[in-house]
Amino acid sequence: LADVDSLPGVRDLVRLQPGEGDHHLALVHWILSSKSLAVNTLERDEYAKLCNLMENDCTSAPAPNFLFELEYSDHLNTRFEKTREGREVFYAFHGSRLENFHSIIHNGLQCHLNKNSVFGEGTYLTSDLSMALLYSPHGSSWRESILGPFLSCVALCEVIDHPDVKCQVKKKDSDIIDRRRSRARNSEGGDVPQKYFIVTNNQLLRVKYLLVYSQGKHLS
């Protein structure tokens, strides 16, 4: 924590001479380096395109201050497509505390770590951004971050439409709810509510975009 608190801004880091601040550079390398993905910055006007992915007008929640896209390695893309097996992919939001996102980005969303089990075991997602934001309170960020001192983050995930994704879905060519998909294992609250999805297999989803909300001063 002492190294984090004393970590200088990026502009100062790039000016370090050889041998200076090696412990800070090692920390930054550990935080940022990954052989499996890259994090790309998107322009804010890309938000409208994300709303189109959701088939949602996104008026129920404020627009994020920053957008990022996760670009996965060829190996991980191939594995995801193999798991998909030609099934449809849809998008849904996942809210979590700010301090959880380093693990979420590098390790993915893990069903067994979910603490919300009212409607059964699995990773909870929603088609409603305002609902996801309820689970993403603002938290203190790195004090030198140009994004701002207090941030909130929501993940927009790619989800494979598979029977292990529990939700309110109608049977094919029918108006009847498919009960095999409407309830997750060990549910205490009954069927999965409307606008929610419970993913019971880690391989069926991955984070694709990060929506970041900044509270306080930041560089626009």
CSV table of C-alpha atoms in Angstrom, one decimal:
chain,number,residue,atom,x,y,z
A,1,LEU,CA,0.0,0.0,0.0
A,2,ALA,CA,2.9,2.4,0.7
A,3,ASP,CA,4.1,1.9,-2.9
A,4,VAL,CA,0.6,2.6,-4.2
A,5,ASP,CA,0.2,5.8,-2.1
A,6,SER,CA,3.6,7.1,-3.3
A,7,LEU,CA,3.2,6.1,-7.0
A,8,PRO,CA,3.8,9.2,-9.1
A,9,GLY,CA,1.7,10.2,-12.1
A,10,VAL,CA,2.2,8.7,-15.5
A,11,ARG,CA,3.9,11.9,-16.8
A,12,ASP,CA,6.5,11.6,-14.0
A,13,LEU,CA,7.0,7.8,-14.5
A,14,VAL,CA,8.0,8.2,-18.1
A,15,ARG,CA,10.6,10.8,-17.1
A,16,LEU,CA,12.4,8.4,-14.7
A,17,GLN,CA,16.0,7.7,-15.4
A,18,PRO,CA,17.4,4.2,-15.5
A,19,GLY,CA,17.5,2.8,-12.0
A,20,GLU,CA,15.0,5.3,-10.6
A,21,GLY,CA,11.7,4.2,-9.2
A,22,ASP,CA,12.2,0.5,-10.0
A,23,HIS,CA,9.7,-0.6,-7.4
A,24,HIS,CA,7.1,1.8,-8.8
A,25,LEU,CA,7.7,0.5,-12.4
A,26,ALA,CA,7.5,-3.1,-11.2
A,27,LEU,CA,4.1,-2.3,-9.6
A,28,VAL,CA,2.8,-0.6,-12.7
A,29,HIS,CA,4.0,-3.6,-14.8
A,30,TRP,CA,2.1,-6.0,-12.5
A,31,ILE,CA,-1.1,-3.9,-12.7
A,32,LEU,CA,-1.1,-3.4,-16.4
A,33,SER,CA,0.7,-6.3,-18.1
A,34,SER,CA,-1.2,-9.2,-19.6
A,35,LYS,CA,-0.5,-11.7,-22.3
A,36,SER,CA,-4.1,-12.4,-22.8
A,37,LEU,CA,-5.8,-9.0,-23.3
A,38,ALA,CA,-5.3,-5.3,-24.0
A,39,VAL,CA,-7.5,-2.5,-22.7
A,40,ASN,CA,-8.3,0.1,-25.4
A,41,THR,CA,-9.8,3.6,-24.8
A,42,LEU,CA,-13.0,4.4,-26.7
A,43,GLU,CA,-14.5,7.8,-27.5
A,44,ARG,CA,-17.5,8.8,-25.5
A,45,ASP,CA,-19.7,8.9,-28.6
A,46,GLU,CA,-19.2,5.2,-28.9
A,47,TYR,CA,-21.7,4.8,-26.0
A,48,ALA,CA,-24.6,5.1,-28.4
A,49,LYS,CA,-23.3,2.1,-30.3
A,50,LEU,CA,-23.1,0.1,-27.0
A,51,CYS,CA,-26.7,1.0,-26.3
A,52,ASN,CA,-27.6,-0.4,-29.7
A,53,LEU,CA,-25.9,-3.7,-28.8
A,54,MET,CA,-28.3,-3.8,-25.8
A,55,GLU,CA,-31.3,-2.8,-27.9
A,56,ASN,CA,-31.7,-0.3,-25.2
A,57,ASP,CA,-32.2,3.5,-25.4
A,58,CYS,CA,-30.0,3.8,-22.2
A,59,THR,CA,-32.1,6.7,-20.9
A,60,SER,CA,-32.7,5.0,-17.5
A,61,ALA,CA,-29.1,5.8,-16.4
A,62,PRO,CA,-26.4,8.5,-16.9
A,63,ALA,CA,-23.9,8.1,-19.7
A,64,PRO,CA,-20.4,7.1,-18.4
A,65,ASN,CA,-17.5,9.5,-18.4
A,66,PHE,CA,-15.1,7.0,-19.9
A,67,LEU,CA,-15.3,3.9,-22.0
A,68,PHE,CA,-12.8,1.1,-22.5
A,69,GLU,CA,-12.9,-2.0,-24.6
A,70,LEU,CA,-11.1,-5.3,-23.8
A,71,GLU,CA,-9.4,-6.8,-26.8
A,72,TYR,CA,-8.6,-10.5,-26.2
A,73,SER,CA,-5.8,-12.6,-27.6
A,74,ASP,CA,-6.4,-14.9,-30.6
A,75,HIS,CA,-6.1,-17.9,-28.2
A,76,LEU,CA,-8.9,-16.6,-26.0
A,77,ASN,CA,-11.1,-15.6,-28.9
A,78,THR,CA,-10.7,-19.1,-30.4
A,79,ARG,CA,-11.7,-20.7,-27.1
A,80,PHE,CA,-14.7,-18.4,-26.8
A,81,GLU,CA,-15.9,-19.2,-30.3
A,82,LYS,CA,-15.4,-23.0,-29.7
A,83,THR,CA,-17.6,-22.7,-26.5
A,84,ARG,CA,-20.1,-20.7,-28.4
A,85,GLU,CA,-20.7,-23.4,-31.1
A,86,GLY,CA,-22.7,-21.1,-33.3
A,87,ARG,CA,-25.1,-19.9,-30.6
A,88,GLU,CA,-26.3,-16.4,-30.4
A,89,VAL,CA,-24.4,-13.9,-28.2
A,90,PHE,CA,-26.1,-11.1,-26.3
A,91,TYR,CA,-24.9,-8.3,-24.0
A,92,ALA,CA,-25.7,-7.6,-20.3
A,93,PHE,CA,-24.3,-5.5,-17.5
A,94,HIS,CA,-22.5,-6.5,-14.3
A,95,GLY,CA,-22.0,-4.1,-11.4
A,96,SER,CA,-19.4,-4.6,-8.8
A,97,ARG,CA,-17.3,-2.6,-6.3
A,98,LEU,CA,-14.3,-0.7,-7.8
A,99,GLU,CA,-11.7,-2.8,-6.0
A,100,ASN,CA,-13.0,-6.0,-7.7
A,101,PHE,CA,-12.3,-4.9,-11.2
A,102,HIS,CA,-8.6,-5.7,-11.4
A,103,SER,CA,-9.4,-9.4,-10.7
A,104,ILE,CA,-12.5,-9.2,-13.0
A,105,ILE,CA,-10.4,-7.9,-15.9
A,106,HIS,CA,-7.6,-10.4,-15.6
A,107,ASN,CA,-9.4,-13.5,-14.3
A,108,GLY,CA,-13.0,-13.0,-15.6
A,109,LEU,CA,-16.2,-13.2,-13.7
A,110,GLN,CA,-16.2,-16.3,-11.5
A,111,CYS,CA,-19.6,-17.9,-10.5
A,112,HIS,CA,-18.3,-19.4,-7.3
A,113,LEU,CA,-17.3,-15.9,-6.0
A,114,ASN,CA,-20.8,-14.6,-6.3
A,115,LYS,CA,-22.3,-13.6,-2.9
A,116,ASN,CA,-25.8,-12.8,-4.2
A,117,SER,CA,-27.6,-16.1,-4.1
A,118,VAL,CA,-31.3,-15.1,-3.5
A,119,PHE,CA,-32.2,-16.4,-7.0
A,120,GLY,CA,-29.6,-19.2,-7.1
A,121,GLU,CA,-25.9,-19.8,-7.8
A,122,GLY,CA,-24.1,-18.0,-10.6
A,123,THR,CA,-22.9,-14.6,-11.8
A,124,TYR,CA,-25.7,-12.0,-11.9
A,125,LEU,CA,-26.1,-9.7,-14.9
A,126,THR,CA,-28.9,-7.4,-16.0
A,127,SER,CA,-30.1,-5.7,-19.2
A,128,ASP,CA,-30.8,-2.5,-17.3
A,129,LEU,CA,-27.8,-0.3,-16.7
A,130,SER,CA,-29.5,1.5,-13.8
A,131,MET,CA,-29.8,-1.8,-11.9
A,132,ALA,CA,-26.2,-2.6,-12.5
A,133,LEU,CA,-25.1,0.8,-11.1
A,134,LEU,CA,-26.8,-0.1,-7.8
A,135,TYR,CA,-24.0,-2.6,-7.3
A,136,SER,CA,-21.2,-0.3,-8.4
A,137,PRO,CA,-20.8,2.4,-5.7
A,138,HIS,CA,-18.1,5.0,-6.2
A,139,GLY,CA,-14.8,4.1,-4.6
A,140,SER,CA,-11.4,5.8,-4.1
A,141,SER,CA,-9.1,5.4,-7.0
A,142,TRP,CA,-5.4,6.1,-7.5
A,143,ARG,CA,-4.9,9.7,-6.4
A,144,GLU,CA,-2.9,10.5,-9.5
A,145,SER,CA,-5.4,9.1,-11.9
A,146,ILE,CA,-6.5,11.5,-14.7
A,147,LEU,CA,-9.9,9.7,-14.6
A,148,GLY,CA,-10.6,11.2,-11.2
A,149,PRO,CA,-10.3,10.5,-7.4
A,150,PHE,CA,-13.7,8.6,-7.0
A,151,LEU,CA,-14.7,6.1,-9.6
A,152,SER,CA,-17.5,3.6,-10.3
A,153,CYS,CA,-17.3,0.9,-12.9
A,154,VAL,CA,-19.8,-1.3,-14.7
A,155,ALA,CA,-18.9,-4.2,-17.0
A,156,LEU,CA,-20.7,-4.8,-20.3
A,157,CYS,CA,-20.4,-8.5,-21.0
A,158,GLU,CA,-20.7,-10.8,-24.0
A,159,VAL,CA,-22.9,-13.8,-23.0
A,160,ILE,CA,-23.5,-16.9,-25.0
A,161,ASP,CA,-27.2,-17.8,-25.2
A,162,HIS,CA,-26.9,-21.3,-23.6
A,163,PRO,CA,-29.2,-23.3,-21.3
A,164,ASP,CA,-26.8,-22.7,-18.5
A,165,VAL,CA,-27.7,-19.0,-18.6
A,166,LYS,CA,-30.8,-18.8,-16.5
A,167,CYS,CA,-33.4,-16.1,-17.4
A,168,GLN,CA,-37.0,-15.4,-18.4
A,169,VAL,CA,-37.0,-16.7,-22.0
A,170,LYS,CA,-39.8,-18.1,-24.1
A,171,LYS,CA,-39.7,-21.5,-25.7
A,172,LYS,CA,-39.0,-21.6,-29.4
A,173,ASP,CA,-42.0,-20.7,-31.5
A,174,SER,CA,-44.1,-20.3,-28.3
A,175,ASP,CA,-45.3,-17.7,-25.8
A,176,ILE,CA,-44.7,-20.0,-22.9
A,177,ILE,CA,-41.7,-19.4,-20.5
A,178,ASP,CA,-39.1,-22.1,-20.7
A,179,ARG,CA,-39.1,-23.4,-17.1
A,180,ARG,CA,-35.8,-25.2,-17.6
A,181,ARG,CA,-34.1,-21.8,-18.0
A,182,SER,CA,-36.1,-19.7,-15.6
A,183,ARG,CA,-34.7,-20.9,-12.3
A,184,ALA,CA,-31.1,-21.3,-11.1
A,185,ARG,CA,-29.8,-24.0,-8.8
A,186,ASN,CA,-30.5,-23.5,-5.0
A,187,SER,CA,-32.8,-20.5,-5.7
A,188,GLU,CA,-34.5,-19.1,-2.5
A,189,GLY,CA,-36.5,-16.5,-4.4
A,190,GLY,CA,-38.1,-18.6,-7.2
A,191,ASP,CA,-37.6,-17.8,-10.9
A,192,VAL,CA,-35.0,-15.3,-12.2
A,193,PRO,CA,-36.6,-11.9,-12.3
A,194,GLN,CA,-37.3,-10.0,-15.6
A,195,LYS,CA,-34.2,-8.2,-16.9
A,196,TYR,CA,-31.8,-10.4,-15.0
A,197,PHE,CA,-29.5,-13.2,-16.1
A,198,ILE,CA,-27.7,-15.8,-14.0
A,199,VAL,CA,-24.7,-17.4,-15.7
A,200,THR,CA,-23.8,-20.7,-14.1
A,201,ASN,CA,-20.9,-21.5,-16.3
A,202,ASN,CA,-17.8,-19.2,-16.3
A,203,GLN,CA,-17.0,-20.1,-20.0
A,204,LEU,CA,-20.2,-18.6,-21.2
A,205,LEU,CA,-19.4,-14.9,-20.6
A,206,ARG,CA,-16.6,-12.5,-20.8
A,207,VAL,CA,-16.2,-8.8,-20.1
A,208,LYS,CA,-16.1,-6.8,-23.3
A,209,TYR,CA,-16.5,-3.2,-22.3
A,210,LEU,CA,-16.0,-1.1,-19.1
A,211,LEU,CA,-18.2,1.9,-18.3
A,212,VAL,CA,-16.4,4.2,-15.9
A,213,TYR,CA,-18.2,7.0,-14.0
A,214,SER,CA,-16.1,9.7,-12.4
A,215,GLN,CA,-17.0,11.8,-9.4
A,216,GLY,CA,-14.8,14.8,-8.9
A,217,LYS,CA,-12.2,16.5,-11.1
A,218,HIS,CA,-10.8,14.7,-14.1
A,219,LEU,CA,-9.2,15.6,-17.4
A,220,SER,CA,-11.8,15.5,-20.2
